[in-house]
mmCIF file of C-alpha atoms in Angstrom:
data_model
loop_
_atom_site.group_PDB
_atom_site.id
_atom_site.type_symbol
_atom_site.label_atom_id
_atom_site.label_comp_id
_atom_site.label_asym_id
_atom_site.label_seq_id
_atom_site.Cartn_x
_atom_site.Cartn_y
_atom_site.Cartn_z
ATOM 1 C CA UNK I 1 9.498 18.302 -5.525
ATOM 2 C CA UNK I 2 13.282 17.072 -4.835
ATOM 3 C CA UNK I 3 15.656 20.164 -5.795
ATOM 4 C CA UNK I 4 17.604 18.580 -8.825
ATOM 5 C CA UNK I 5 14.346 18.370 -10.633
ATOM 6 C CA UNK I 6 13.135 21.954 -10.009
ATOM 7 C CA UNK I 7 16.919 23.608 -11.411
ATOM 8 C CA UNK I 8 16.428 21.145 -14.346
ATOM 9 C CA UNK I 9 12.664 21.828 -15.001
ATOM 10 C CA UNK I 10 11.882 25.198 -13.522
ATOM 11 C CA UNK I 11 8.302 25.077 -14.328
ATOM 12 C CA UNK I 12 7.617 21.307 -13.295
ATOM 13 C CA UNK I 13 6.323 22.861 -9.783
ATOM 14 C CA UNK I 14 3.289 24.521 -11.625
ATOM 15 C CA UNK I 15 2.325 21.296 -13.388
ATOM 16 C CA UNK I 16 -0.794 19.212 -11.856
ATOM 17 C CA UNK I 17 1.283 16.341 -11.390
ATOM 18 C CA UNK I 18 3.279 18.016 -9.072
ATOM 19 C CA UNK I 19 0.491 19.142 -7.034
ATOM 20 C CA UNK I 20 -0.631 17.296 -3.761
ATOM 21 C CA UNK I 21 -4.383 16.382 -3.795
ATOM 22 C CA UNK I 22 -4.578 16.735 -0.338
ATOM 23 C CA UNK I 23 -2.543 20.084 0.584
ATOM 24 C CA UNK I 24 -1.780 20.893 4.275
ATOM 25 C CA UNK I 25 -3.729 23.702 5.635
ATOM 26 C CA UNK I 26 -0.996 25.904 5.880
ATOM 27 C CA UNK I 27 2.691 25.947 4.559
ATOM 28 C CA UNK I 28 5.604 25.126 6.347
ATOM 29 C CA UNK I 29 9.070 25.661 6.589
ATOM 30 C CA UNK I 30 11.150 22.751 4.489
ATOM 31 C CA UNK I 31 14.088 21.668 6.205
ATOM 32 C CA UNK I 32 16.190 20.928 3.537
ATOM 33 C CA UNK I 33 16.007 24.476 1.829
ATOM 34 C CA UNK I 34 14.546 26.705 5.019
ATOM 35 C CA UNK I 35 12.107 27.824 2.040
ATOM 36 C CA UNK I 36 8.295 27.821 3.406
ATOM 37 C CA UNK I 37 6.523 25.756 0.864
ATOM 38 C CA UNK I 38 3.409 23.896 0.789
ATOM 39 C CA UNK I 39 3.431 19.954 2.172
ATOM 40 C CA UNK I 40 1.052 17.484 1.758
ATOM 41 C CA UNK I 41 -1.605 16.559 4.720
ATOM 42 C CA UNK I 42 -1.115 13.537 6.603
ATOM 43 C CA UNK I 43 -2.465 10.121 5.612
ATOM 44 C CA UNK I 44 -4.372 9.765 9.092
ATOM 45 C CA UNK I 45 -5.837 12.964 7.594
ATOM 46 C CA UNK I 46 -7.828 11.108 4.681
ATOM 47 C CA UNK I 47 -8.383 7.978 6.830
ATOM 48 C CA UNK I 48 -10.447 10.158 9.240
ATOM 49 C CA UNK I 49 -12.056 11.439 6.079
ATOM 50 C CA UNK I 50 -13.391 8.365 4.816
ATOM 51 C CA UNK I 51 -14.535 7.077 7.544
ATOM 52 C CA UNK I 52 -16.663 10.512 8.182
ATOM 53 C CA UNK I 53 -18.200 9.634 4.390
ATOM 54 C CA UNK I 54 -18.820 6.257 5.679
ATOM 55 C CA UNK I 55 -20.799 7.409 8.771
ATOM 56 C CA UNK I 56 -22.821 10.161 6.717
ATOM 57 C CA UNK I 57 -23.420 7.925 3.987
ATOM 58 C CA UNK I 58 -25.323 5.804 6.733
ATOM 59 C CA UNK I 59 -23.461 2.573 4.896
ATOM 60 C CA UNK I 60 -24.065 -0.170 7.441
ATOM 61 C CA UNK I 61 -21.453 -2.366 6.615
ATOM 62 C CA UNK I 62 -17.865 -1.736 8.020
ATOM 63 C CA UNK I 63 -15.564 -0.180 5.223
ATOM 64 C CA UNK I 64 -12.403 1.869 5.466
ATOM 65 C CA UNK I 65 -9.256 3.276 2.370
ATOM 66 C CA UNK I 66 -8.127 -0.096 3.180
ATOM 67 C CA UNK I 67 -11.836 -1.473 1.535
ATOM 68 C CA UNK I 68 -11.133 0.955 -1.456
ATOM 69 C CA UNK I 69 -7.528 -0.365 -2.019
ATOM 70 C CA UNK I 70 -9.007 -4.006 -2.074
ATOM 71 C CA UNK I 71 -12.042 -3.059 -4.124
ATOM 72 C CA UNK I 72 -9.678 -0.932 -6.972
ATOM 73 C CA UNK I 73 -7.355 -4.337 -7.280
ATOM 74 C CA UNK I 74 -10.187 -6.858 -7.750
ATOM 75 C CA UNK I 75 -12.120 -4.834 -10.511
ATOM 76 C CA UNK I 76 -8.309 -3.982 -11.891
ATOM 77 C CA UNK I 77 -7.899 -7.905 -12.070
ATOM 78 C CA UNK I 78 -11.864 -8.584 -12.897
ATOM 79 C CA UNK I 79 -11.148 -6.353 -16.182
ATOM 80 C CA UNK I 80 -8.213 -8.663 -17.453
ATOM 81 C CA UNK I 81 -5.243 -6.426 -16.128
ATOM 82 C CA UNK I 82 -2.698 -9.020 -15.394
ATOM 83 C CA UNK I 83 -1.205 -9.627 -11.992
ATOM 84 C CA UNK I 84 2.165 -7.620 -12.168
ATOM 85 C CA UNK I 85 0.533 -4.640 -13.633
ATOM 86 C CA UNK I 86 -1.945 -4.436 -10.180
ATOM 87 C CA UNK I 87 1.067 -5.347 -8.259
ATOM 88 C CA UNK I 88 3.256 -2.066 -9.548
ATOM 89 C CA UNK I 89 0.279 0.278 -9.206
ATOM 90 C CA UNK I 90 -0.200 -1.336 -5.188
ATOM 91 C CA UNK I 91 3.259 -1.074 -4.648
ATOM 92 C CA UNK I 92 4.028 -4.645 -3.272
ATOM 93 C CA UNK I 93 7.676 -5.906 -3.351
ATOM 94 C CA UNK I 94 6.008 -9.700 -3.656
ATOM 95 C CA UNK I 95 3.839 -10.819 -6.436
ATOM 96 C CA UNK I 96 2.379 -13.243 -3.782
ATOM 97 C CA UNK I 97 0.928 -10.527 -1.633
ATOM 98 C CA UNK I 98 -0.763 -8.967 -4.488
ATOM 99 C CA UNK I 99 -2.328 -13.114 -5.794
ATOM 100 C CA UNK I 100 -4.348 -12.871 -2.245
ATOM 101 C CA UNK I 101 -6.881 -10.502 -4.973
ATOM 102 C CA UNK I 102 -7.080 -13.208 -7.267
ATOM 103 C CA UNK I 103 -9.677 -15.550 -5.351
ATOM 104 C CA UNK I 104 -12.645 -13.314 -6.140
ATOM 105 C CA UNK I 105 -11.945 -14.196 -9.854
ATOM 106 C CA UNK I 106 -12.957 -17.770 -9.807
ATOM 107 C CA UNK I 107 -16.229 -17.199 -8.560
ATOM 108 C CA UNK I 108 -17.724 -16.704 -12.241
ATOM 109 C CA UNK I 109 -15.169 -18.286 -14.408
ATOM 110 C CA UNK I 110 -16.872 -18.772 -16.990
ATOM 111 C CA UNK I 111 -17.842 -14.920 -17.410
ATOM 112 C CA UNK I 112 -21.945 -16.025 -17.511
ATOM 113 C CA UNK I 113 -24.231 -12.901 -17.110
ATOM 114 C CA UNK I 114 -27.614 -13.930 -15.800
ATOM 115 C CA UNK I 115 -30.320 -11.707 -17.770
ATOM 116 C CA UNK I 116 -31.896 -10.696 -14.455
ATOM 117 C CA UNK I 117 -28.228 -9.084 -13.440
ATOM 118 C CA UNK I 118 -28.858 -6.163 -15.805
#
């Protein structure tokens, strides 16, 4: 948590938002301060992760955070969320990155549900 925010909200550090879902295992000096504090792990770290869950899940086909990212923008935009609202939460500077999830959505455009889907 940056400095400034800390001497203007002393207890913001104890609040779960501040908290890193992934901590490191161990703390570590900051450099800024010289203060050992807790960091988060790096991302390789939950890559690695995944792709253990993949393997013990015995999931055949090939799938990876990347597969996850994809798969959380297409139901976002599947559920009517419109198109800059899914590009804020994926972080892309273009609005055209973010329309390469929209081709999934015209495969049932006319929102049918076959009674042997259920």
């Amino acid at each position: 948590m940056p400095e400034a925010l800390v001497r203007k909200y002393p207890g913001a550090p104890k609040q779960p938002a501040w908290q890193y879902i992934f901590p490191a295992a161990k703390p570590a000096i900051d450099p800024h301060s010289g203060d050992l504090k807790q960091h988060h792990r790096h991302e390789s770290y939950l890559q690695k992760e995944v792709k253990k869950a993949i393997i013990n899940s015995k999931i055949m086909q090939q799938a990876s955070c990347r597969t996850l990212r994809h798969s959380f923008a297409t139901h976002l935009l599947e559920d009517g969320y419109d198109i800059r609202t899914v590009q804020e939460l994926l972080g892309h500077k273009n609005v055209r990155t973010t329309m390469a999830y929209t081709h999934v959505l015209n495969r049932n455009k006319y929102n049918v549900r076959s009674p042997l889907d259920i």
